Amino acid sequence: MYRCGQNPFRSTRRHGCYTREKFRQSPAWVGMALRILICDDSAMARKQMARALPADWAMDVHFAKHGVDALSQLRGQEWDLLFLDLNMPELDGYGVLEAIAQEDLPVMTVVVSGDIQPEARARVLKLGALEFIRKPTDPERIAALLQDYGIYRPDEDAPESAPEIPSQPTPESPSAEASSTKTSSSETTAPEIQPNDADGAGSVDLNGYLQEIANVAMGQASDLLARLLGTFIRQPIPKVDRLARSELYMAISAADDSDTYSAVCQGFTGAGLAGEALLLFSDSSIQNMASLLGYRDSGQTVAIEVLMDLSGILFGAFLKGFGTQLNLSLGLGHPTLLGQHQRINELLEYHGQHQEHLLCIEIRYEIEGHDLHCDLLVVLTEDSVPFLEQSLQYLSD
Amino acid sequence: MTTPTSELQDFHWLADMVESIEVGLVVVDLAGQVQAWNGFMEHHSGFTASQVHDRSLFELFPDLPETWLRRKIDTVVTLRTRAFTSWEQRAWVFPFRNPRPITGTEPLMYQNLTISPLSGTDGQVQKVCLMVYDVTDVASTKLALQQANEKLAALESR
């Protein structure tokens, strides 16, 4: 445990130490509930976060849907702990951290994000966050973190349902199963999050579910892209839409009619799920990307190099993260050049007969300072929907 | 030359390669029971290797052209030669979806098939290997070209 003066993150921050000291002598230890705010734009992420908290912990959990919402709640009342997402509309996590520091709001903040770039972690710690946790949230990681900071002690009287590994004699990090076995003597109850609880974490629909899975998968893809380009990449917010096959071109929301595009696609398939990933570049962007990647000459083959290089990295990382979260092994086909120098509606025009409603995830990367953007499109077939609904159902149960 | 550990390592990466190659690999015994089933087959069929092991290929896929395939396999075993089939004679052997379900034009995966004899330590052919190649791209392009040519011919003869 840190002493005030030794805390590497917070040594200059007065209220940080105050807050932790407050916890040591906190009435929580004598049975009062800690006030916790979970801020995330995704209902699924809010729910996952709430579930990751130790079940035998006395707490009062509230939710905020974006940064502005969180700040107004933080200003109004006293809070002990804030779990904060980074990638949000209205006001993102960085903005919230800045405001907390500026207004000296007395709350300990733990950032929970799918953005795994080392730079993201460094930025939030510098802005005063206590810790940075990767999504998807792991209950054991949360429990360990809360114990490190002396905020939480597992209920030692609680019966253990999961056998402990011999090398860990003390139940330092209770497993999800162990912590869900609540003792009836708990003074306050753990939050009961219902799947369709409007006042709690909020209901999760299929689009919201996909958006959050995409968000975490994208974090892994962006990290690779950032390393390749040697820049920090601001995480875009994935957009999920249902589109008829003939309207696929509408998935590229910011497409310019006068611009021409080139694209690579790669099919993927697993048990119950199939689809295709597409990477689209406007022709002006692709030249900028080529020079950013260090390709000296220009021309046909360079554009294809760029498309193949980037799609290999982005598709691979994204689909790996996507499959892992769905507990599914995905097979990837060989990437194919879909077309070059075409308008978006020609490029994505459908020549087949079969009509279906697709699930479409659009991720728009903008690389600051390089006048360059590209669209990562992950399209799922209509018959993947039952599989996704089932896996969403598991999550809600 | 090789120590047992390095042999084990060799086997490990060899197995990894077989698992991840973008070609379907199936080993069946002479009765048609599945002995090996790689990642490509798992992903496209939805059956895992453990689900299909020791089960009859023809029970797993009732749509397989059994008589046709058995005859090919028998020839391979008897003559100890490889046999080839092309998508042009039979568009697909295994009913798999088009590997590009969104931008592809055909509903199913076009396949070329190679059947290869596998002999045991006694030199007898005990199993055969089916190699399933995805040729959907080639087939779609060729079919589209054919259609275009037919249209052109029809226009000319007007």
Coordinates of C-alpha atoms in Angstrom, one line a residue:
Chain A
M1 CA 0.0 0.0 0.0
Y2 CA 1.2 3.5 -0.8
R3 CA 1.8 6.1 1.8
C4 CA 0.8 9.6 0.7
G5 CA 4.3 10.8 -0.1
Q6 CA 5.3 7.6 -1.9
N7 CA 2.4 7.4 -4.3
P8 CA 4.1 7.8 -7.7
F9 CA 0.9 8.8 -9.5
R10 CA -0.6 11.1 -7.0
S11 CA 2.2 12.7 -5.0
T12 CA 1.4 16.1 -6.2
R13 CA -2.3 15.8 -5.8
R14 CA -3.6 16.8 -2.5
H15 CA -7.1 15.5 -2.7
G16 CA -5.9 12.1 -3.9
C17 CA -4.1 11.5 -0.7
Y18 CA -7.0 12.9 1.3
T19 CA -9.3 10.5 -0.5
R20 CA -7.3 7.5 0.2
E21 CA -6.8 8.4 3.9
K22 CA -10.5 8.9 4.1
F23 CA -10.9 5.4 2.9
R24 CA -8.6 4.0 5.6
Q25 CA -10.8 5.4 8.3
S26 CA -13.9 5.2 6.1
P27 CA -17.2 4.3 7.7
A28 CA -17.3 1.6 5.0
W29 CA -15.3 -0.6 7.3
V30 CA -18.0 -0.2 9.9
G31 CA -20.7 -1.0 7.4
M32 CA -21.5 2.1 5.4
A33 CA -21.8 1.7 1.7
L34 CA -19.2 3.2 -0.6
R35 CA -20.6 5.4 -3.3
I36 CA -19.5 4.3 -6.7
L37 CA -20.1 5.9 -10.1
I38 CA -19.7 3.9 -13.3
C39 CA -19.4 6.1 -16.4
D40 CA -19.6 4.4 -19.8
D41 CA -21.6 5.1 -22.9
S42 CA -22.2 1.4 -23.4
A43 CA -24.9 -0.2 -21.3
M44 CA -23.2 -3.5 -21.7
A45 CA -19.9 -2.1 -20.3
R46 CA -21.7 -0.5 -17.4
K47 CA -23.3 -3.8 -16.6
Q48 CA -20.0 -5.7 -16.9
M49 CA -18.3 -3.2 -14.7
A50 CA -21.0 -3.4 -12.0
R51 CA -20.8 -7.2 -12.1
A52 CA -17.0 -7.2 -11.8
L53 CA -17.2 -5.5 -8.4
P54 CA -16.8 -7.8 -5.4
A55 CA -20.3 -9.0 -4.5
D56 CA -19.5 -9.0 -0.8
W57 CA -18.6 -5.4 -0.9
A58 CA -20.8 -2.8 0.7
M59 CA -21.5 -0.3 -2.0
D60 CA -24.0 2.0 -3.6
V61 CA -23.5 1.9 -7.4
H62 CA -24.8 4.6 -9.8
F63 CA -24.3 5.0 -13.5
A64 CA -23.5 7.8 -15.9
K65 CA -23.9 7.6 -19.7
H66 CA -21.2 10.0 -20.8
G67 CA -18.7 12.5 -19.4
V68 CA -21.1 15.4 -19.1
D69 CA -23.5 13.2 -17.2
A70 CA -20.7 12.0 -14.9
L71 CA -19.5 15.5 -14.1
S72 CA -22.9 16.7 -13.2
Q73 CA -23.4 13.8 -10.8
L74 CA -19.9 14.2 -9.4
R75 CA -20.5 17.9 -8.7
G76 CA -23.8 17.3 -7.0
Q77 CA -22.8 14.7 -4.4
E78 CA -20.0 13.1 -2.6
W79 CA -18.5 10.1 -4.3
D80 CA -15.8 7.6 -3.3
L81 CA -14.9 5.9 -6.5
L82 CA -15.4 6.6 -10.3
F83 CA -14.9 3.9 -12.9
L84 CA -14.4 5.9 -16.1
D85 CA -14.4 4.9 -19.8
L86 CA -12.3 6.9 -22.2
N87 CA -14.1 6.6 -25.5
M88 CA -17.5 8.3 -25.1
P89 CA -19.6 10.8 -26.9
E90 CA -20.4 14.3 -25.5
L91 CA -17.3 14.4 -23.3
D92 CA -14.7 11.7 -23.3
G93 CA -12.8 10.3 -20.3
Y94 CA -9.8 12.6 -20.8
G95 CA -12.1 15.6 -20.6
V96 CA -13.7 14.2 -17.4
L97 CA -10.2 13.7 -15.8
E98 CA -9.3 17.3 -16.7
A99 CA -12.4 18.7 -15.2
I100 CA -12.0 16.6 -12.0
A101 CA -8.5 18.0 -11.6
Q102 CA -9.5 21.5 -12.4
E103 CA -12.4 21.6 -10.0
D104 CA -10.6 19.5 -7.5
L105 CA -13.5 17.1 -7.2
P106 CA -12.8 14.6 -4.3
V107 CA -13.1 11.2 -6.0
M108 CA -10.7 8.4 -6.9
T109 CA -10.8 7.6 -10.6
V110 CA -10.0 4.2 -12.2
V111 CA -10.0 4.3 -16.0
V112 CA -11.5 1.3 -17.7
S113 CA -10.9 1.2 -21.4
G114 CA -10.5 -0.9 -24.5
D115 CA -7.8 1.4 -25.7
I116 CA -4.6 -0.5 -24.9
Q117 CA -2.0 1.9 -26.4
P118 CA 0.7 2.6 -23.8
E119 CA 0.2 6.3 -24.6
A120 CA -3.4 6.1 -23.4
R121 CA -2.4 4.7 -20.1
A122 CA 0.4 7.3 -19.6
R123 CA -2.0 10.1 -20.5
V124 CA -4.7 9.2 -18.0
L125 CA -2.2 8.5 -15.2
K126 CA -0.7 11.9 -15.8
L127 CA -4.2 13.4 -15.7
G128 CA -4.7 12.0 -12.2
A129 CA -6.3 8.6 -12.7
L130 CA -5.4 6.1 -10.0
E131 CA -5.1 3.2 -12.3
F132 CA -5.8 2.0 -15.8
I133 CA -7.7 -1.3 -16.4
R134 CA -8.2 -3.0 -19.7
K135 CA -11.6 -4.0 -21.0
P136 CA -13.2 -6.5 -20.8
T137 CA -13.2 -6.1 -17.0
D138 CA -11.9 -9.0 -15.0
P139 CA -13.4 -9.3 -11.5
E140 CA -10.2 -10.7 -10.1
R141 CA -8.2 -7.8 -11.4
I142 CA -10.7 -5.3 -9.9
A143 CA -10.7 -7.1 -6.5
A144 CA -6.9 -7.1 -6.5
L145 CA -6.7 -3.5 -7.4
L146 CA -9.2 -2.5 -4.7
Q147 CA -7.3 -4.5 -2.2
D148 CA -4.0 -2.9 -3.2
Y149 CA -5.5 0.5 -2.4
G150 CA -6.9 -0.7 0.8
I151 CA -10.5 0.0 -0.3
Y152 CA -11.7 -3.5 -0.2
R153 CA -11.0 -6.6 2.0
P154 CA -12.7 -9.8 0.9
D155 CA -15.1 -11.1 3.5
E156 CA -13.0 -13.7 5.3
D157 CA -16.1 -15.3 6.8
A158 CA -17.6 -15.9 3.4
P159 CA -17.7 -19.6 2.6
E160 CA -15.5 -20.5 -0.3
S161 CA -17.2 -22.2 -3.2
A162 CA -14.2 -22.4 -5.4
P163 CA -11.2 -24.4 -4.3
E164 CA -8.1 -22.2 -3.7
I165 CA -4.8 -22.9 -5.4
P166 CA -2.4 -24.1 -2.8
S167 CA 0.2 -21.5 -3.6
Q168 CA -2.3 -18.8 -2.6
P169 CA -3.1 -19.6 1.0
T170 CA -5.1 -16.5 1.7
P171 CA -8.2 -15.7 -0.4
E172 CA -6.6 -12.5 -1.8
S173 CA -8.4 -12.4 -5.1
P174 CA -11.7 -14.2 -4.9
S175 CA -12.8 -15.7 -8.1
A176 CA -16.1 -14.6 -9.7
E177 CA -17.8 -17.7 -8.2
A178 CA -16.4 -17.2 -4.7
S179 CA -17.4 -13.5 -4.6
S180 CA -20.9 -14.2 -5.8
T181 CA -21.5 -16.3 -2.7
K182 CA -22.8 -13.6 -0.5
T183 CA -23.1 -13.9 3.2
S184 CA -26.5 -12.9 4.4
S185 CA -24.8 -10.9 7.1
S186 CA -23.7 -8.3 4.6
E187 CA -25.0 -4.9 5.8
T188 CA -25.8 -3.6 2.3
T189 CA -26.7 -5.6 -0.7
A190 CA -24.6 -5.8 -3.8
P191 CA -26.3 -4.2 -6.8
E192 CA -28.8 -6.4 -8.6
I193 CA -28.4 -5.5 -12.2
Q194 CA -31.4 -6.6 -14.2
P195 CA -31.0 -7.1 -18.0
N196 CA -33.6 -4.4 -18.6
D197 CA -33.1 -2.2 -15.7
A198 CA -33.8 1.3 -16.8
D199 CA -32.6 2.9 -13.6
G200 CA -29.5 0.7 -13.3
A201 CA -26.9 -0.1 -15.9
G202 CA -29.5 0.1 -18.7
S203 CA -30.8 -2.5 -21.1
V204 CA -28.4 -4.0 -23.6
D205 CA -29.8 -4.6 -27.1
L206 CA -28.0 -6.4 -29.8
N207 CA -26.6 -3.3 -31.4
G208 CA -25.3 -2.1 -28.0
Y209 CA -23.7 -5.4 -27.4
L210 CA -22.0 -5.5 -30.7
Q211 CA -20.8 -2.0 -30.3
E212 CA -19.1 -2.8 -27.0
I213 CA -17.5 -6.0 -28.3
A214 CA -16.3 -4.0 -31.4
N215 CA -15.0 -1.3 -29.1
V216 CA -12.7 -3.7 -27.2
A217 CA -11.7 -5.5 -30.4
M218 CA -10.9 -2.2 -32.0
G219 CA -8.7 -1.2 -29.0
Q220 CA -6.4 -4.1 -29.9
A221 CA -6.4 -3.3 -33.6
S222 CA -5.7 0.4 -32.9
D223 CA -2.8 -0.4 -30.7
L224 CA -1.1 -2.2 -33.6
L225 CA -1.9 0.6 -36.0
A226 CA -0.4 3.1 -33.5
R227 CA 2.7 1.1 -33.2
L228 CA 3.1 0.8 -37.0
L229 CA 2.6 4.5 -37.6
G230 CA 4.4 5.6 -34.4
T231 CA 1.6 7.9 -33.5
F232 CA -1.1 8.0 -30.9
I233 CA -4.5 7.1 -32.3
R234 CA -7.6 8.7 -30.9
Q235 CA -10.1 5.9 -30.6
P236 CA -13.2 6.3 -32.8
I237 CA -16.6 5.1 -31.6
P238 CA -17.8 2.1 -33.5
K239 CA -21.2 2.5 -35.2
V240 CA -23.5 -0.4 -35.5
D241 CA -26.3 -0.4 -38.1
R242 CA -28.6 -2.9 -39.7
L243 CA -28.7 -2.4 -43.5
A244 CA -30.2 -4.2 -46.4
R245 CA -27.6 -5.8 -48.6
S246 CA -28.3 -3.4 -51.4
E247 CA -27.7 -0.4 -49.1
L248 CA -24.2 -1.4 -47.8
Y249 CA -22.6 1.7 -49.3
M250 CA -24.6 3.7 -46.8
A251 CA -22.5 2.2 -44.0
I252 CA -19.8 4.6 -44.9
S253 CA -21.4 7.6 -43.3
A254 CA -18.9 10.2 -44.2
A255 CA -18.4 9.1 -47.8
D256 CA -17.9 11.9 -50.2
D257 CA -19.7 11.4 -53.5
S258 CA -17.0 13.0 -55.5
D259 CA -14.2 10.9 -54.0
T260 CA -13.0 7.6 -55.3
Y261 CA -12.1 4.7 -53.1
S262 CA -10.1 1.5 -53.0
A263 CA -10.9 -1.5 -50.8
V264 CA -9.7 -4.8 -49.6
C265 CA -12.1 -7.4 -48.1
Q266 CA -11.5 -10.6 -46.1
G267 CA -14.1 -13.2 -45.2
F268 CA -14.3 -14.8 -41.8
T269 CA -16.3 -17.7 -40.5
G270 CA -16.8 -19.6 -37.3
A271 CA -19.5 -21.9 -35.8
G272 CA -22.7 -19.8 -36.1
L273 CA -21.1 -16.6 -37.3
A274 CA -19.9 -15.4 -40.7
G275 CA -19.1 -12.2 -42.3
E276 CA -16.6 -10.0 -44.0
A277 CA -14.2 -7.3 -43.0
L278 CA -13.6 -4.4 -45.4
L279 CA -11.0 -1.7 -45.3
L280 CA -11.7 1.3 -47.5
F281 CA -9.4 4.2 -48.3
S282 CA -10.2 7.3 -50.3
D283 CA -7.6 7.6 -53.1
S284 CA -6.3 10.9 -51.6
S285 CA -5.8 9.2 -48.2
I286 CA -4.0 6.2 -49.5
Q287 CA -1.2 8.3 -50.9
N288 CA -0.7 10.0 -47.6
M289 CA -0.7 6.7 -45.8
A290 CA 1.9 5.3 -48.3
S291 CA 4.2 8.1 -47.4
L292 CA 3.5 7.7 -43.7
L293 CA 4.4 4.1 -44.0
G294 CA 7.6 5.0 -45.8
Y295 CA 6.8 3.8 -49.3
R296 CA 8.8 6.0 -51.6
D297 CA 7.4 5.5 -55.0
S298 CA 3.8 6.1 -56.0
G299 CA 1.6 4.2 -58.3
Q300 CA -0.7 1.2 -58.5
T301 CA 1.2 -1.3 -56.6
V302 CA 2.0 1.0 -53.7
A303 CA -1.7 1.5 -53.1
I304 CA -2.2 -2.2 -53.0
E305 CA 0.7 -2.6 -50.6
V306 CA -0.9 -0.2 -48.2
L307 CA -4.2 -1.9 -48.4
M308 CA -2.8 -5.4 -47.9
D309 CA -0.4 -4.3 -45.1
L310 CA -3.1 -2.4 -43.1
S311 CA -5.9 -4.9 -43.7
G312 CA -3.7 -7.7 -42.5
I313 CA -2.9 -5.9 -39.3
L314 CA -6.4 -4.4 -38.6
F315 CA -8.5 -7.4 -39.6
G316 CA -6.3 -9.9 -37.8
A317 CA -6.3 -8.0 -34.5
F318 CA -9.9 -7.0 -34.7
L319 CA -11.3 -10.4 -35.5
K320 CA -9.1 -12.1 -32.9
G321 CA -10.4 -9.8 -30.2
F322 CA -14.0 -10.1 -31.6
G323 CA -13.8 -13.9 -31.6
T324 CA -12.2 -14.2 -28.1
Q325 CA -15.0 -12.2 -26.6
L326 CA -17.6 -14.4 -28.3
N327 CA -15.7 -17.4 -27.2
L328 CA -15.4 -18.4 -30.9
S329 CA -12.5 -19.4 -33.1
L330 CA -12.8 -17.6 -36.4
G331 CA -11.2 -18.8 -39.6
L332 CA -10.0 -16.0 -42.0
G333 CA -9.9 -16.4 -45.7
H334 CA -7.3 -14.8 -48.0
P335 CA -7.8 -11.0 -48.4
T336 CA -9.0 -9.9 -51.8
L337 CA -8.7 -6.6 -53.5
L338 CA -12.3 -5.6 -53.9
G339 CA -11.7 -2.7 -56.3
Q340 CA -9.7 0.5 -56.9
H341 CA -10.5 4.0 -57.7
Q342 CA -14.3 3.6 -57.7
R343 CA -17.1 5.5 -56.1
I344 CA -18.3 4.0 -52.9
N345 CA -21.7 2.9 -54.3
E346 CA -20.0 1.1 -57.2
L347 CA -17.4 -0.5 -55.0
L348 CA -20.0 -1.9 -52.6
E349 CA -22.6 -2.6 -55.2
Y350 CA -24.2 -6.0 -54.9
H351 CA -24.4 -8.3 -57.9
G352 CA -25.9 -11.3 -56.2
Q353 CA -29.5 -12.3 -55.9
H354 CA -29.8 -13.0 -52.2
Q355 CA -31.4 -10.2 -50.2
E356 CA -30.7 -10.0 -46.5
H357 CA -30.3 -7.6 -43.7
L358 CA -26.7 -7.2 -42.6
L359 CA -25.3 -6.2 -39.3
C360 CA -22.7 -3.6 -40.0
I361 CA -20.0 -2.2 -37.7
E362 CA -18.3 0.9 -39.0
I363 CA -15.1 2.2 -37.5
R364 CA -13.7 5.4 -38.9
Y365 CA -10.0 6.0 -38.2
E366 CA -8.7 9.6 -38.5
I367 CA -5.0 10.1 -38.2
E368 CA -4.5 13.6 -36.8
G369 CA -2.2 15.9 -38.6
H370 CA -1.9 13.7 -41.7
D371 CA -5.2 14.5 -43.4
L372 CA -5.9 10.9 -43.6
H373 CA -8.7 8.6 -42.7
C374 CA -9.9 5.1 -43.5
D375 CA -12.9 3.0 -42.8
L376 CA -12.9 -0.4 -41.2
L377 CA -16.2 -2.1 -41.9
V378 CA -17.1 -5.4 -40.3
V379 CA -20.2 -6.9 -41.8
L380 CA -22.0 -9.9 -40.4
T381 CA -24.6 -12.0 -42.2
E382 CA -28.2 -12.1 -41.2
D383 CA -27.9 -15.7 -40.1
S384 CA -25.2 -14.7 -37.6
V385 CA -27.9 -12.9 -35.6
P386 CA -29.3 -15.9 -33.7
F387 CA -25.8 -16.8 -32.5
L388 CA -25.2 -13.2 -31.3
E389 CA -28.6 -13.0 -29.6
Q390 CA -27.8 -16.2 -27.8
S391 CA -24.5 -15.0 -26.6
L392 CA -26.1 -11.8 -25.5
Q393 CA -28.7 -13.9 -23.6
Y394 CA -25.9 -15.7 -21.7
L395 CA -24.5 -12.3 -20.7
S396 CA -27.9 -11.2 -19.4
D397 CA -28.6 -14.4 -17.4
Chain B
M1 CA 20.4 -35.9 -35.7
T2 CA 17.3 -34.7 -33.9
T3 CA 16.7 -35.1 -30.2
P4 CA 13.3 -36.2 -29.0
T5 CA 12.5 -32.6 -27.8
S6 CA 13.3 -31.1 -31.2
E7 CA 11.2 -33.8 -32.9
L8 CA 8.4 -32.9 -30.6
Q9 CA 8.8 -29.2 -31.5
D10 CA 8.9 -30.1 -35.2
F11 CA 5.7 -31.9 -34.8
H12 CA 4.2 -28.9 -33.0
W13 CA 4.8 -26.4 -35.7
L14 CA 3.9 -28.9 -38.4
A15 CA 0.6 -29.4 -36.7
D16 CA 0.2 -25.7 -36.4
M17 CA 0.8 -25.3 -40.1
V18 CA -1.8 -28.0 -41.0
E19 CA -4.3 -26.3 -38.6
S20 CA -3.9 -22.9 -40.1
I21 CA -3.5 -23.6 -43.8
E22 CA -6.2 -22.1 -46.0
V23 CA -7.0 -25.5 -47.5
G24 CA -9.3 -28.1 -46.1
L25 CA -7.6 -31.2 -45.0
V26 CA -9.5 -34.4 -44.1
V27 CA -8.1 -37.8 -43.5
V28 CA -10.6 -40.7 -43.7
D29 CA -9.9 -44.4 -43.3
L30 CA -11.1 -46.9 -45.9
A31 CA -14.5 -47.1 -44.3
G32 CA -15.0 -43.4 -44.7
Q33 CA -14.5 -42.5 -41.0
V34 CA -12.9 -39.2 -40.3
Q35 CA -9.4 -39.5 -38.7
A36 CA -8.2 -35.9 -39.1
W37 CA -10.0 -32.6 -39.7
N38 CA -8.1 -29.3 -39.8
G39 CA -9.0 -25.7 -38.9
F40 CA -10.3 -24.8 -42.3
M41 CA -12.8 -27.7 -42.1
E42 CA -13.8 -26.8 -38.6
H43 CA -14.4 -23.1 -39.5
H44 CA -16.4 -23.7 -42.6
S45 CA -18.4 -26.8 -41.5
G46 CA -19.0 -25.7 -37.9
F47 CA -18.0 -29.2 -36.7
T48 CA -15.0 -29.4 -34.5
A49 CA -12.4 -32.1 -35.0
S50 CA -13.5 -33.9 -31.8
Q51 CA -17.1 -33.9 -33.0
V52 CA -16.3 -35.6 -36.3
H53 CA -13.6 -38.0 -35.2
D54 CA -14.3 -41.6 -36.1
R55 CA -17.7 -40.7 -37.6
S56 CA -18.7 -41.5 -41.1
L57 CA -18.1 -38.6 -43.5
F58 CA -21.3 -39.5 -45.3
E59 CA -23.4 -39.4 -42.2
L60 CA -22.0 -36.1 -41.2
F61 CA -22.8 -34.7 -44.7
P62 CA -25.8 -36.4 -46.1
D63 CA -25.5 -34.2 -49.2
L64 CA -22.1 -35.6 -50.1
P65 CA -22.2 -37.5 -53.5
E66 CA -21.5 -40.8 -51.8
T67 CA -21.3 -43.1 -54.7
W68 CA -19.2 -40.7 -56.7
L69 CA -16.8 -40.0 -53.9
R70 CA -16.5 -43.6 -52.8
R71 CA -15.6 -44.6 -56.4
K72 CA -12.8 -41.9 -56.5
I73 CA -11.5 -43.1 -53.1
D74 CA -11.4 -46.7 -54.2
T75 CA -9.5 -45.8 -57.3
V76 CA -6.9 -43.9 -55.3
V77 CA -6.5 -46.8 -52.9
T78 CA -6.3 -49.5 -55.6
L79 CA -4.0 -47.6 -58.0
R80 CA -2.1 -45.6 -55.4
T81 CA -2.4 -42.5 -57.5
R82 CA -3.9 -39.2 -56.7
A83 CA -7.3 -38.2 -58.0
F84 CA -8.4 -34.7 -58.8
T85 CA -11.8 -33.1 -59.3
S86 CA -12.6 -29.6 -60.6
W87 CA -15.3 -27.2 -59.7
E88 CA -16.3 -27.3 -63.3
Q89 CA -17.4 -31.0 -63.1
R90 CA -18.9 -30.6 -59.6
A91 CA -19.2 -27.1 -58.1
W92 CA -18.7 -28.2 -54.6
V93 CA -18.1 -31.4 -52.6
F94 CA -18.7 -30.0 -49.1
P95 CA -21.7 -27.7 -48.8
F96 CA -19.8 -24.7 -47.4
R97 CA -20.9 -21.1 -47.6
N98 CA -19.1 -18.6 -49.8
P99 CA -16.0 -17.5 -47.8
R100 CA -16.9 -13.9 -48.7
P101 CA -20.5 -13.9 -47.7
I102 CA -21.0 -10.2 -48.2
T103 CA -19.2 -9.2 -51.4
G104 CA -19.2 -12.6 -53.0
T105 CA -21.8 -13.3 -55.6
E106 CA -22.3 -17.0 -55.3
P107 CA -24.0 -18.5 -52.2
L108 CA -21.7 -21.5 -51.9
M109 CA -17.9 -22.1 -51.9
Y110 CA -16.7 -23.5 -55.2
Q111 CA -14.2 -26.3 -54.6
N112 CA -11.5 -28.3 -56.3
L113 CA -10.7 -31.6 -54.6
T114 CA -7.5 -33.7 -54.5
I115 CA -7.6 -37.2 -53.0
S116 CA -4.3 -38.5 -52.0
P117 CA -3.4 -42.0 -50.8
L118 CA -1.7 -42.3 -47.4
S119 CA 0.3 -45.5 -46.6
G120 CA 1.1 -46.8 -43.2
T121 CA 4.4 -48.1 -41.9
D122 CA 3.7 -51.4 -43.7
G123 CA 3.5 -49.7 -47.0
Q124 CA -0.2 -50.5 -47.4
V125 CA -2.7 -47.7 -48.2
Q126 CA -4.7 -47.4 -45.0
K127 CA -6.1 -43.9 -45.3
V128 CA -6.7 -41.2 -47.8
C129 CA -6.4 -37.5 -47.5
L130 CA -9.0 -35.1 -49.0
M131 CA -7.7 -31.7 -49.8
V132 CA -10.4 -29.1 -50.4
Y133 CA -9.4 -26.0 -52.3
D134 CA -11.5 -22.9 -52.2
V135 CA -11.7 -21.7 -55.8
T136 CA -14.8 -19.4 -55.4
D137 CA -12.9 -16.4 -56.7
V138 CA -11.7 -18.1 -59.8
A139 CA -15.1 -19.7 -60.5
S140 CA -17.1 -16.5 -60.0
T141 CA -14.8 -14.6 -62.3
K142 CA -15.0 -17.2 -65.0
L143 CA -18.7 -17.5 -64.7
A144 CA -19.1 -13.8 -64.9
L145 CA -16.9 -13.7 -68.0
Q146 CA -18.9 -16.5 -69.6
Q147 CA -22.1 -14.6 -69.0
A148 CA -20.6 -11.4 -70.5
N149 CA -19.4 -13.3 -73.6
E150 CA -22.9 -14.9 -74.0
K151 CA -24.5 -11.4 -73.9
L152 CA -22.0 -10.1 -76.4
A153 CA -22.6 -13.1 -78.7
A154 CA -26.4 -12.5 -78.4
L155 CA -25.9 -8.8 -79.3
E156 CA -23.7 -9.7 -82.3
S157 CA -26.2 -12.2 -83.7
R158 CA -29.0 -9.6 -83.7

